[in-house]
Short mmCIF file of C-alpha atoms in Angstrom, two decimals:
data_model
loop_
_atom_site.label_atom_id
_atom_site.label_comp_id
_atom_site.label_asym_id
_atom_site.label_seq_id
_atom_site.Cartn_x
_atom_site.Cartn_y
_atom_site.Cartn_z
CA UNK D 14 80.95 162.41 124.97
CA UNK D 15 81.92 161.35 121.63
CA UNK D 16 85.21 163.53 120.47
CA UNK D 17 86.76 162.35 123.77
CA UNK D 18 86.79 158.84 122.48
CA UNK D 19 89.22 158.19 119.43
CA UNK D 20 87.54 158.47 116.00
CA UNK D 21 87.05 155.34 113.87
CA UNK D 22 90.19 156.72 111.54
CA UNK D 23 92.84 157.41 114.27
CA UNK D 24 93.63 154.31 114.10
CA UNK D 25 95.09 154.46 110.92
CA UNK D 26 97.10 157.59 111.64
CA UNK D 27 100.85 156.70 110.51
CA UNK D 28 103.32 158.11 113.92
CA UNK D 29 106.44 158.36 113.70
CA UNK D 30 108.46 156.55 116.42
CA UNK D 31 112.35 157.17 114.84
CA UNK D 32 112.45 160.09 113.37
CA UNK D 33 114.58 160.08 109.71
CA UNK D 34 114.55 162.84 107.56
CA UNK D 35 116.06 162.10 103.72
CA UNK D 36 116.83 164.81 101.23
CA UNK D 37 113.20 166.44 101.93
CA UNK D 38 111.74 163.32 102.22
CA UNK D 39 110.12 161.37 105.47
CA UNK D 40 111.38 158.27 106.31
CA UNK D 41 110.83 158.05 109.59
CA UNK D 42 110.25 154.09 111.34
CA UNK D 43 106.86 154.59 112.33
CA UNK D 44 103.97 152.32 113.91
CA UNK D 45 103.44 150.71 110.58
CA UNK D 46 107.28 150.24 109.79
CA UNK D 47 107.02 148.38 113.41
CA UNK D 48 104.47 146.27 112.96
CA UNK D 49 106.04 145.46 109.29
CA UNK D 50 109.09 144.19 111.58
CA UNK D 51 107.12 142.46 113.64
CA UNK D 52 105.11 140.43 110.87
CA UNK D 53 108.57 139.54 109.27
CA UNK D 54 109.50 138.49 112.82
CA UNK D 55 106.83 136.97 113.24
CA UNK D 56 107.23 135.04 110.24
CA UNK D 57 110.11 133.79 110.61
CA UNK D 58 109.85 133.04 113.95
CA UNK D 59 107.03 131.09 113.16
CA UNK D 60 108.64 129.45 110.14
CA UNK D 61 112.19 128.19 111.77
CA UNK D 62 111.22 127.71 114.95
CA UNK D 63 108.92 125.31 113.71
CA UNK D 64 111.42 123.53 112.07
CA UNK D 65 113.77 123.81 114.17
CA UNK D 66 114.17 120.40 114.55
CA UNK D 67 113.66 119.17 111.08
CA UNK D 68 111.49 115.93 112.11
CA UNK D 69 110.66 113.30 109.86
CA UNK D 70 107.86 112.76 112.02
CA UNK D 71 106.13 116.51 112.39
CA UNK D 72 105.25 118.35 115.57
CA UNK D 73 102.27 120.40 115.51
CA UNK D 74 104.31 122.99 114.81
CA UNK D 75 106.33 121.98 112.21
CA UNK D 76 103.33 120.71 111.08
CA UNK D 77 101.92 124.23 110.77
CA UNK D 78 104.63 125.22 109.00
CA UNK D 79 104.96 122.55 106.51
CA UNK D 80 100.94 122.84 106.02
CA UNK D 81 101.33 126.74 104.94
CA UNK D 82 104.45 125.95 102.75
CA UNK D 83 102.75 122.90 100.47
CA UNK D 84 99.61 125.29 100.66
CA UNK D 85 100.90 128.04 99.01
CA UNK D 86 102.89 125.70 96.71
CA UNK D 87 99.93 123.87 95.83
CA UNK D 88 97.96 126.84 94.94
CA UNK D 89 101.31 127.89 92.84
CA UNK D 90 101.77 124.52 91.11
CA UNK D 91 98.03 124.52 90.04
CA UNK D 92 97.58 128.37 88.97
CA UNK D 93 100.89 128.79 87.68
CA UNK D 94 102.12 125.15 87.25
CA UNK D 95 105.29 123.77 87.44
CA UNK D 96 107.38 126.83 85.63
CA UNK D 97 105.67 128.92 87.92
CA UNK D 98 107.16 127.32 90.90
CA UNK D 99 110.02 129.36 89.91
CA UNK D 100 108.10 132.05 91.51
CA UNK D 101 106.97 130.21 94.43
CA UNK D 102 109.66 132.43 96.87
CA UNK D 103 108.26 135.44 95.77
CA UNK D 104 104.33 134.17 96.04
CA UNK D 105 105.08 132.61 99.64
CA UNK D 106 106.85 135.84 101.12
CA UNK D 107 104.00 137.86 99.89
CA UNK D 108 101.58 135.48 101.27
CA UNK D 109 103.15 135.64 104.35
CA UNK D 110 104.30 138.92 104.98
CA UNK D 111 100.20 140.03 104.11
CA UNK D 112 98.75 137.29 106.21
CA UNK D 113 100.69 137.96 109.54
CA UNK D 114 100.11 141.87 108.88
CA UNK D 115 96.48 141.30 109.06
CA UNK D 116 96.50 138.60 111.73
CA UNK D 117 98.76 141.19 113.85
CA UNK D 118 96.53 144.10 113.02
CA UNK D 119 93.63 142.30 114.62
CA UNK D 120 95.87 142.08 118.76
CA UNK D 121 94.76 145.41 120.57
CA UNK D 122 96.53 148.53 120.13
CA UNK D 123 98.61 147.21 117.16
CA UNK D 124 98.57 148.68 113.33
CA UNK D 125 97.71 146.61 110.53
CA UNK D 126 100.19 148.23 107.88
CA UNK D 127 97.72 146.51 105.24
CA UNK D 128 95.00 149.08 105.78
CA UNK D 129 96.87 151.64 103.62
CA UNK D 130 96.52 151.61 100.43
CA UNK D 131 99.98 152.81 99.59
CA UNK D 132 101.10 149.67 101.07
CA UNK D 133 98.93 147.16 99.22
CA UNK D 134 99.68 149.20 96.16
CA UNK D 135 103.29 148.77 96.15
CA UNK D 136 102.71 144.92 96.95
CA UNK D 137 100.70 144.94 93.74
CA UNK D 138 102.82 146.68 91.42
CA UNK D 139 106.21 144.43 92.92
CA UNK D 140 103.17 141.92 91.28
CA UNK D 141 102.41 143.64 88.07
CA UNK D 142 106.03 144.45 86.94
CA UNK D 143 106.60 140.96 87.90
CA UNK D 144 104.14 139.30 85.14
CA UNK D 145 105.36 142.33 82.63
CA UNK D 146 109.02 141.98 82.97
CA UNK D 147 108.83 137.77 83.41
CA UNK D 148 106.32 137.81 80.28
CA UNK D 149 108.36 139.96 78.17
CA UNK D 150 111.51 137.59 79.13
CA UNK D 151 109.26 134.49 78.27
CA UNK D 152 107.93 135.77 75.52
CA UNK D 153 109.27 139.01 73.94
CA UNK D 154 106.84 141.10 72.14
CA UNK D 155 104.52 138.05 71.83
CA UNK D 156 103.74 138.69 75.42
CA UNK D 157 101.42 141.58 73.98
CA UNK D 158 99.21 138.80 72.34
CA UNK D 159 98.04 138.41 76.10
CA UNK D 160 95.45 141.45 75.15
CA UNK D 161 94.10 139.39 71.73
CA UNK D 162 92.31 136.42 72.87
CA UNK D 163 92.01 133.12 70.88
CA UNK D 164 88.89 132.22 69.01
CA UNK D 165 87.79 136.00 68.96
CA UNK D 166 86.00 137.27 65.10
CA UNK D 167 88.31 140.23 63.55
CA UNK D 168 86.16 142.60 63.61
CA UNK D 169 85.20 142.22 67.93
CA UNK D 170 89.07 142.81 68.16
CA UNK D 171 88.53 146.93 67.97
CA UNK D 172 86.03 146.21 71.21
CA UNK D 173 88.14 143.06 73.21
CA UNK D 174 91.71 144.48 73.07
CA UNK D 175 91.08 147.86 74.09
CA UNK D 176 88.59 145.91 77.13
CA UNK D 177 91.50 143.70 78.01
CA UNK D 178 94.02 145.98 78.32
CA UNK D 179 91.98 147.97 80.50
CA UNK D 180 91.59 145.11 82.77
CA UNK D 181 95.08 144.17 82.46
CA UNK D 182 96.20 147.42 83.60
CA UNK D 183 93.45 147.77 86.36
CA UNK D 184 95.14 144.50 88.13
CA UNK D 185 97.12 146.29 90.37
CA UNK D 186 94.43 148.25 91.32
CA UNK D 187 92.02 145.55 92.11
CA UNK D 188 94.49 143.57 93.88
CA UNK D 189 95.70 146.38 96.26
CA UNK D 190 92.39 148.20 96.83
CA UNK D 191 90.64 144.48 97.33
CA UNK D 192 93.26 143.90 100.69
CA UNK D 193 93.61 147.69 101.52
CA UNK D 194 89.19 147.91 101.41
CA UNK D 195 88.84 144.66 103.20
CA UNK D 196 91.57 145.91 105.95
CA UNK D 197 90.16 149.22 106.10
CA UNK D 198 86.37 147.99 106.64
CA UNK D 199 87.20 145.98 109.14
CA UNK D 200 89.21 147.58 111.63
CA UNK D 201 86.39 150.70 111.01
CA UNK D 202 83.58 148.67 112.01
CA UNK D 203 85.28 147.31 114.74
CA UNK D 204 86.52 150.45 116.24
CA UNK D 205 82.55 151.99 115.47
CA UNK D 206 81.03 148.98 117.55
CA UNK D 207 83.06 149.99 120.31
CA UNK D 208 82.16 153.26 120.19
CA UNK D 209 78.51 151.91 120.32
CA UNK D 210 79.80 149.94 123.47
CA UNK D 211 81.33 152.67 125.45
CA UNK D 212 78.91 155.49 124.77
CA UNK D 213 75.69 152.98 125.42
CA UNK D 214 77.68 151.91 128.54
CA UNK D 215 77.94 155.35 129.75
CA UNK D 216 74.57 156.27 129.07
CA UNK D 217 73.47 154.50 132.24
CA UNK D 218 70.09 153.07 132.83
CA UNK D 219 68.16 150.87 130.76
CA UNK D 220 70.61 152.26 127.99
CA UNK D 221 73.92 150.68 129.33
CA UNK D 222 71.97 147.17 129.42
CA UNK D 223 71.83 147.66 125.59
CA UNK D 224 75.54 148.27 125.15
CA UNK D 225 75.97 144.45 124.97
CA UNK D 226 74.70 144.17 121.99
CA UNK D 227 77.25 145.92 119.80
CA UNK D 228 79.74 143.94 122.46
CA UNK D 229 78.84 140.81 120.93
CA UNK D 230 79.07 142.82 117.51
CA UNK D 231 82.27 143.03 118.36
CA UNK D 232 83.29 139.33 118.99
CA UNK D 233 81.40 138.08 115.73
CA UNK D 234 83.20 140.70 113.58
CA UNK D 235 86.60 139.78 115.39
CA UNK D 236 85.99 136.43 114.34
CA UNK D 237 84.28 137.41 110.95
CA UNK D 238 87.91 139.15 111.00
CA UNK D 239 90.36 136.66 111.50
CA UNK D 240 88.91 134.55 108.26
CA UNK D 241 89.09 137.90 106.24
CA UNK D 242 92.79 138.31 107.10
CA UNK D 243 93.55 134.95 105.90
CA UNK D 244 91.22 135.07 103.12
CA UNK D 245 92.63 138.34 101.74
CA UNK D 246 96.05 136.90 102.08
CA UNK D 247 95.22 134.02 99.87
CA UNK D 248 93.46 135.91 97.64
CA UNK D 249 96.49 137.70 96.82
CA UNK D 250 98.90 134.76 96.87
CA UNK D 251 96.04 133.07 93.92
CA UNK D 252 95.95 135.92 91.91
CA UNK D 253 99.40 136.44 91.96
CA UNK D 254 99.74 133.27 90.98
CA UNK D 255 96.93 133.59 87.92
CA UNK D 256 98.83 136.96 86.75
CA UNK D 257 102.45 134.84 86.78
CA UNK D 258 100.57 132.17 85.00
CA UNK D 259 99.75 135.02 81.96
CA UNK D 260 103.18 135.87 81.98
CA UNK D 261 104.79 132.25 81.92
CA UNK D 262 102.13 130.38 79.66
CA UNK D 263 100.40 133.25 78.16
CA UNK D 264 96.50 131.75 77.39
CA UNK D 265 96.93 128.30 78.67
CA UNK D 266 95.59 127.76 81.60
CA UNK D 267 96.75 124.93 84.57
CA UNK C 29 112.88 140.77 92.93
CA UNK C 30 114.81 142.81 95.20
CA UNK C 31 115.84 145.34 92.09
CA UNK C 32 111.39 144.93 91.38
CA UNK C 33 111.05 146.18 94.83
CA UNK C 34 113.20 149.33 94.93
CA UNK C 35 111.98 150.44 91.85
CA UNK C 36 108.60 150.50 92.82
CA UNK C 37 109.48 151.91 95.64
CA UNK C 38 111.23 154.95 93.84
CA UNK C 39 108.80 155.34 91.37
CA UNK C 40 106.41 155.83 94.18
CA UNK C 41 108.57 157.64 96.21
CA UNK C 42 108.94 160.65 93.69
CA UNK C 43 105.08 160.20 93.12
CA UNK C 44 104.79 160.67 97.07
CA UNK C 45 107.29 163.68 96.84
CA UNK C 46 105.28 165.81 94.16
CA UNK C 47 101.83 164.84 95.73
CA UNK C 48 103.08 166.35 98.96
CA UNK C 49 104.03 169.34 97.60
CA UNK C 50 101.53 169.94 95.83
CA UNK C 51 98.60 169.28 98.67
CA UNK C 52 100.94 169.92 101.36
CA UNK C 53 99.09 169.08 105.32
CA UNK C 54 96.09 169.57 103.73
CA UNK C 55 95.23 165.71 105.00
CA UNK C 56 96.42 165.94 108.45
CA UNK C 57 92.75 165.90 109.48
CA UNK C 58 91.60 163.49 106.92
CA UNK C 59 91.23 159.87 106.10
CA UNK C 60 95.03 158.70 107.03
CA UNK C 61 95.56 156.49 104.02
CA UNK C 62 95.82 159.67 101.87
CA UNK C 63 98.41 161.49 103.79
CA UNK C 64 100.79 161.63 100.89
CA UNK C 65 103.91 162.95 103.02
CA UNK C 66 103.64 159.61 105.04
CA UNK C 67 104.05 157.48 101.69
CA UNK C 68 107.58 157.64 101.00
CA UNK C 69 107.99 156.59 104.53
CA UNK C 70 105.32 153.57 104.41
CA UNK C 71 106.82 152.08 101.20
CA UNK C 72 110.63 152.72 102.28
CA UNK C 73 109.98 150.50 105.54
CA UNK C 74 107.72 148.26 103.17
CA UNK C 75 110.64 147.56 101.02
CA UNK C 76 112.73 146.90 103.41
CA UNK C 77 110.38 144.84 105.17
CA UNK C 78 109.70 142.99 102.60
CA UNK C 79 113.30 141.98 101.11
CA UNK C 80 114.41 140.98 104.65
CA UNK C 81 111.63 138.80 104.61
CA UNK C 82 111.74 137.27 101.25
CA UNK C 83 116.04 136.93 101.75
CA UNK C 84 115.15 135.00 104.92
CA UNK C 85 112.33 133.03 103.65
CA UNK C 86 114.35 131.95 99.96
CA UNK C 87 117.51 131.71 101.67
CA UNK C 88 116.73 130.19 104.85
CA UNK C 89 113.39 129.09 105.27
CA UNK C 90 112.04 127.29 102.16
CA UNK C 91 115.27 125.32 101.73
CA UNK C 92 114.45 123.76 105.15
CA UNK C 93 111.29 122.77 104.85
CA UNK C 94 112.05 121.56 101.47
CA UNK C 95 114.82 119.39 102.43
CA UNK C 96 112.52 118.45 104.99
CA UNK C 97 109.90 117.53 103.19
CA UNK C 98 111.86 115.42 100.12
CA UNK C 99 113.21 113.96 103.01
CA UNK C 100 110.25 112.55 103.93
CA UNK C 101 109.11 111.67 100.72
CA UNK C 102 112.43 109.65 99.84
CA UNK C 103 112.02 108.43 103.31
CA UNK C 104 108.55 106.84 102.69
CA UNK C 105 109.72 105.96 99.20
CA UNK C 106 112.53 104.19 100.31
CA UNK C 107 110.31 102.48 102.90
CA UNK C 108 107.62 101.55 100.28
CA UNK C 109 110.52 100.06 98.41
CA UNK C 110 111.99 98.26 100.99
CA UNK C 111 108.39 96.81 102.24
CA UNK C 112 108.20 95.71 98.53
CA UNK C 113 110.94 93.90 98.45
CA UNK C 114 110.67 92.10 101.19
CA UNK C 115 106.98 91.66 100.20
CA UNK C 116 108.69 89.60 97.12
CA UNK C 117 111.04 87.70 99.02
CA UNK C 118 108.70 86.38 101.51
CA UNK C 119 106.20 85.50 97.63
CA UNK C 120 109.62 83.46 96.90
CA UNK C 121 110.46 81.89 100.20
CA UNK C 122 106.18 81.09 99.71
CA UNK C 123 106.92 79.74 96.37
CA UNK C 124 110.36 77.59 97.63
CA UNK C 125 108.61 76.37 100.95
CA UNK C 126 105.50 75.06 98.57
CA UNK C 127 107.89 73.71 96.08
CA UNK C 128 109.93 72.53 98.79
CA UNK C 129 106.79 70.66 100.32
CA UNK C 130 105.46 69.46 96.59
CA UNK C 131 109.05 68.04 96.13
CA UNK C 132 108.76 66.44 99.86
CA UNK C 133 105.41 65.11 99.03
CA UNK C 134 106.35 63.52 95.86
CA UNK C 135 109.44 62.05 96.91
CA UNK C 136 107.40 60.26 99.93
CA UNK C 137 105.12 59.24 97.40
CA UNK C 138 107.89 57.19 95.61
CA UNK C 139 109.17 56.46 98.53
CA UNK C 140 105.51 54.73 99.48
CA UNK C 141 105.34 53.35 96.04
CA UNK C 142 108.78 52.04 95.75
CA UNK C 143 108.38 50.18 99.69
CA UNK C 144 105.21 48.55 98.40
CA UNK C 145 106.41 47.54 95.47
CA UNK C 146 109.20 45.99 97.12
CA UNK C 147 107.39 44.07 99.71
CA UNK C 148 104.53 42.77 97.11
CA UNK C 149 107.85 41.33 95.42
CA UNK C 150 108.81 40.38 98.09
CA UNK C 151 105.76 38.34 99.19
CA UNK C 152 105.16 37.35 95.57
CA UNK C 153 108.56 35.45 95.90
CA UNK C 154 107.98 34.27 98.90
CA UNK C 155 105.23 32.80 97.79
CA UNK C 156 106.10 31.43 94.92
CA UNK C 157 108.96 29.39 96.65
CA UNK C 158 106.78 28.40 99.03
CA UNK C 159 103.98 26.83 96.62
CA UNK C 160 107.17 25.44 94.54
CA UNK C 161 108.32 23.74 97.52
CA UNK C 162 104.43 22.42 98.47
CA UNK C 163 104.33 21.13 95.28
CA UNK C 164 107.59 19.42 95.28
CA UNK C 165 106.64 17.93 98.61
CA UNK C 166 102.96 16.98 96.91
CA UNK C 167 104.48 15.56 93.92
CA UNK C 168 107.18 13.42 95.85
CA UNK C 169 104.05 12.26 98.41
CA UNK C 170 102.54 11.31 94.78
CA UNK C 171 105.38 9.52 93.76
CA UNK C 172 105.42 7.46 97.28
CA UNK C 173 102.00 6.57 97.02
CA UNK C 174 101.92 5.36 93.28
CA UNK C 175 105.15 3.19 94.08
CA UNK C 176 103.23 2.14 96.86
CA UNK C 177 100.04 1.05 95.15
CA UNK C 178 102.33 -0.49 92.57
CA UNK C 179 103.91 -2.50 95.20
CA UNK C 180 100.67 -3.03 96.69
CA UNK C 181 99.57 -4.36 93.17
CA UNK C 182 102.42 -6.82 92.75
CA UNK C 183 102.13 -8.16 96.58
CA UNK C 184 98.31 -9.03 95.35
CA UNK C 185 99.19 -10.48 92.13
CA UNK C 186 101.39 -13.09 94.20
CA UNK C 187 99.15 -13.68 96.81
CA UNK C 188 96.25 -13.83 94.84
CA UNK C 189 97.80 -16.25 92.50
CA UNK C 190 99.65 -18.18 95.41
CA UNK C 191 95.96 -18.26 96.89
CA UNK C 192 94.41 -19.40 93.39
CA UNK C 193 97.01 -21.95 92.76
CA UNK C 194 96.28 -23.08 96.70
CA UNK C 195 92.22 -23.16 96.13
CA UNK C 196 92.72 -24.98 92.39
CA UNK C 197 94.99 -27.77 94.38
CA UNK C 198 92.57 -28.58 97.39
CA UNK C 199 89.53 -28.60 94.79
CA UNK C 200 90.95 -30.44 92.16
CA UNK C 201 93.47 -32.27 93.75
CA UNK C 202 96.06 -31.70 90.82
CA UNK C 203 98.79 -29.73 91.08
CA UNK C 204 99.03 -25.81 89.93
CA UNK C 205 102.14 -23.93 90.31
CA UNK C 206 101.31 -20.24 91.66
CA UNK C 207 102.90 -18.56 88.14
CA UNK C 208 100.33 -20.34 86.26
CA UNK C 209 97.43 -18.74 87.65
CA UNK C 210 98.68 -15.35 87.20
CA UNK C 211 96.96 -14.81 83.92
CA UNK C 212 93.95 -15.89 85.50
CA UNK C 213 94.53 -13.57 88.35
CA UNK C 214 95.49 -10.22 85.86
CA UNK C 215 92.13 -11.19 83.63
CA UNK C 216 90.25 -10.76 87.34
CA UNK C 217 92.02 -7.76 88.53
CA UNK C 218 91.98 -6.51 85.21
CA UNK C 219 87.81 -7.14 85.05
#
């Protein structure tokens, strides 16, 4: 019964819709290159049709929009402060572009390009060489005194530096595997619950009765899911903004 | 960030390329997040994803709602201002109207005083000629009366002495002229 229904990881699988074929290597647009181009549709969609008409007095709409934009610049302006405004662009298309992958991911037989870790990877390190090539602008080599804290004896230095770097340099990681994990997880458990659903349905008897109860598995995870994709989104629009606030101001904090 | 984006994107594309060589289809039946051969792919469409979006969004978007917003905020500034001001000049025409009414008030009040003072001068004057001309009248009636009882003294002087002269005559039989008995009559009236 159960290899007829799709396994929790198909899914994921990347198929190629156009196929494109450059110097060896595959580019073809794919399910998760459409749903990218739907989430920057969506986006924008979302963004100037809400302000479409520019009000002085908001719609609900424009009032959505407006809400998201002095979100995300409020989380900027106290993470980064004002120098990191600068940034602000760059924070608010990844914000964005994550949250409406995840929120699309979640509508039935869509792909949430978010669940690959390639994906989330390459978001993070557009992040990382961000801070290093912004910090070393700011702040030429003196960007490296990122890795020796203040207030720190000499001889813990040999221990901290080697400790900070490491976590420096494990940002990216964190930051894509964080989204990708959280992505990942929950389309999995989803996908398993229904599983549950249809193979207690078809069970028949007093067994089928039970199939309800991953059912309403499945509505409190949906749920549960919709705050993750938000929440993961934000994450990574505040800890970009933390990592751009290393760069710009180095140890002080805002 | 566009020139951030590509370069990632190459640097992971050549990571991609040697991975898939290396483990060639091997992941076909495995977890699809590590299907190498699909990376270059993924992040290719990422990137440009991602670049459309952040073109439209710092080009088109942001500048909106950012003009939209300061427009607001100027707007309400502008209004705060404006409510301000007007808040002051209704605290003057406050301050005029009650100096205006203080002025009114005190001018009435001189007015008032000025009136009474006027009349009680008035009156006083009046008054005064009045009195002035009961007295004149009282000291003329005076006058009259005195000259009367004067007159009335000298009438009694004659008669009386007329009278004496008249009594001293019958009595004594000898002759008296009136004038003589005066003296006798002034020592009486005089008793």
């Amino acid at each position: 019964m159960l290899h007829q229904i799709a396994g929790p990881m198909e899914q994921f699988v990347i198929k190629p819709i156009v196929p494109l074929h450059v110097g060896g290597l595959d580019l073809s647009f794919s399910n998760t290159s459409l749903w990218m181009a739907l989430a920057v549709a969506g986006v924008t969609i979302f963004l100037t049709m809400g302000m479409a008409r520019a009000a002085l007095v908001p719609g609900r709409w424009q009032s959505m929009a407006e809400m998201t934009y002095e979100f995300i610049a409020n989380t900027v302006r106290q993470n980064a402060g004002e120098a990191g405004m600068k940034f602000f662009p760059l924070i608010f298309t990844l914000f964005m572009f994550v949250l409406f992958c995840n929120l699309f991911g979640l509508l039935p037989y869509s792909f949430t390009p978010t669940s690959h870790i390639i994906v989330t990877f390459a978001l993070a390190m557009l992040v990382f060489i961000t801070v290093i090539v912004v910090g070393l602008l700011r702040h030429g080599l003196h960007f490296f005194s990122l890795f020796v804290p203040g207030g720190v004896p000499g001889w813990l230095l040999p221990i901290i530096v080697p400790i900070e770097i490491i976590s420096f340099l494990s940002r990216p990681i964190s930051l894509s595997v964080r989204l990708f994990a959280n992505m990942l997880a929950g389309h999995t458990m989803l996908k398993v619950f229904a599983t549950f659903v249809v193979s207690l349905g078809a069970a028949g008897g007093i067994m089928s009765a039970g199939a309800i109860l991953p059912l309403l598995g499945i509505v409190a995870v949906t749920a549960l899911e919709f705050l993750v994709a938000a929440l993961q989104a934000y994450v990574f629009a505040v800890l970009t903004s933390i990592y751009l606030n290393d760069a710009i101001n180095l140890h002080e904090h805002h | 960030m566009a020139i951030l984006t590509a370069l990632t994107s190459a640097a992971i594309f050549a990571a991609a390329e040697g991975a898939a060589h290396a483990e060639g289809a091997e992941h076909k039946t495995g977890l699809p997040q590590l299907a190498i051969e699909t990376f270059a792919g993924q992040v290719f469409w990422l990137a440009i994803s991602f670049v459309v979006l952040f073109v439209l969004l710092s080009w088109v978007v942001i500048p909106r709602i950012r003009g939209v917003l300061e427009m607001r905020r100027d707007r309400i500034a502008g209004d705060l201002a404006a409510a301000a001001a007007a808040k002051a000049e209704a605290d003057g025409a406050l301050k005029a109207y009650d100096k205006a009414v203080a002025e009114a008030r005190a001018r009435g009040r001189a007015l008032a005083e000025e009136t009474r003072r006027k009349t009680k001068a008035e009156s006083d004057a009046s008054r005064s000629e009045a009195e002035a001309a009961l007295n004149a009248k009282i000291a003329a009636s005076e006058e009259q009366l005195a000259a009367a009882t004067a007159a009335a003294m000298t009438n009694i002087r004659a008669v009386a002495s007329e009278t004496a002269a008249e009594i001293y005559t019958r009595l004594t039989g000898e002759t008296m002229a009136a004038p003589d008995a005066l003296p006798a009559v002034d020592a009486a009236l005089a008793r």
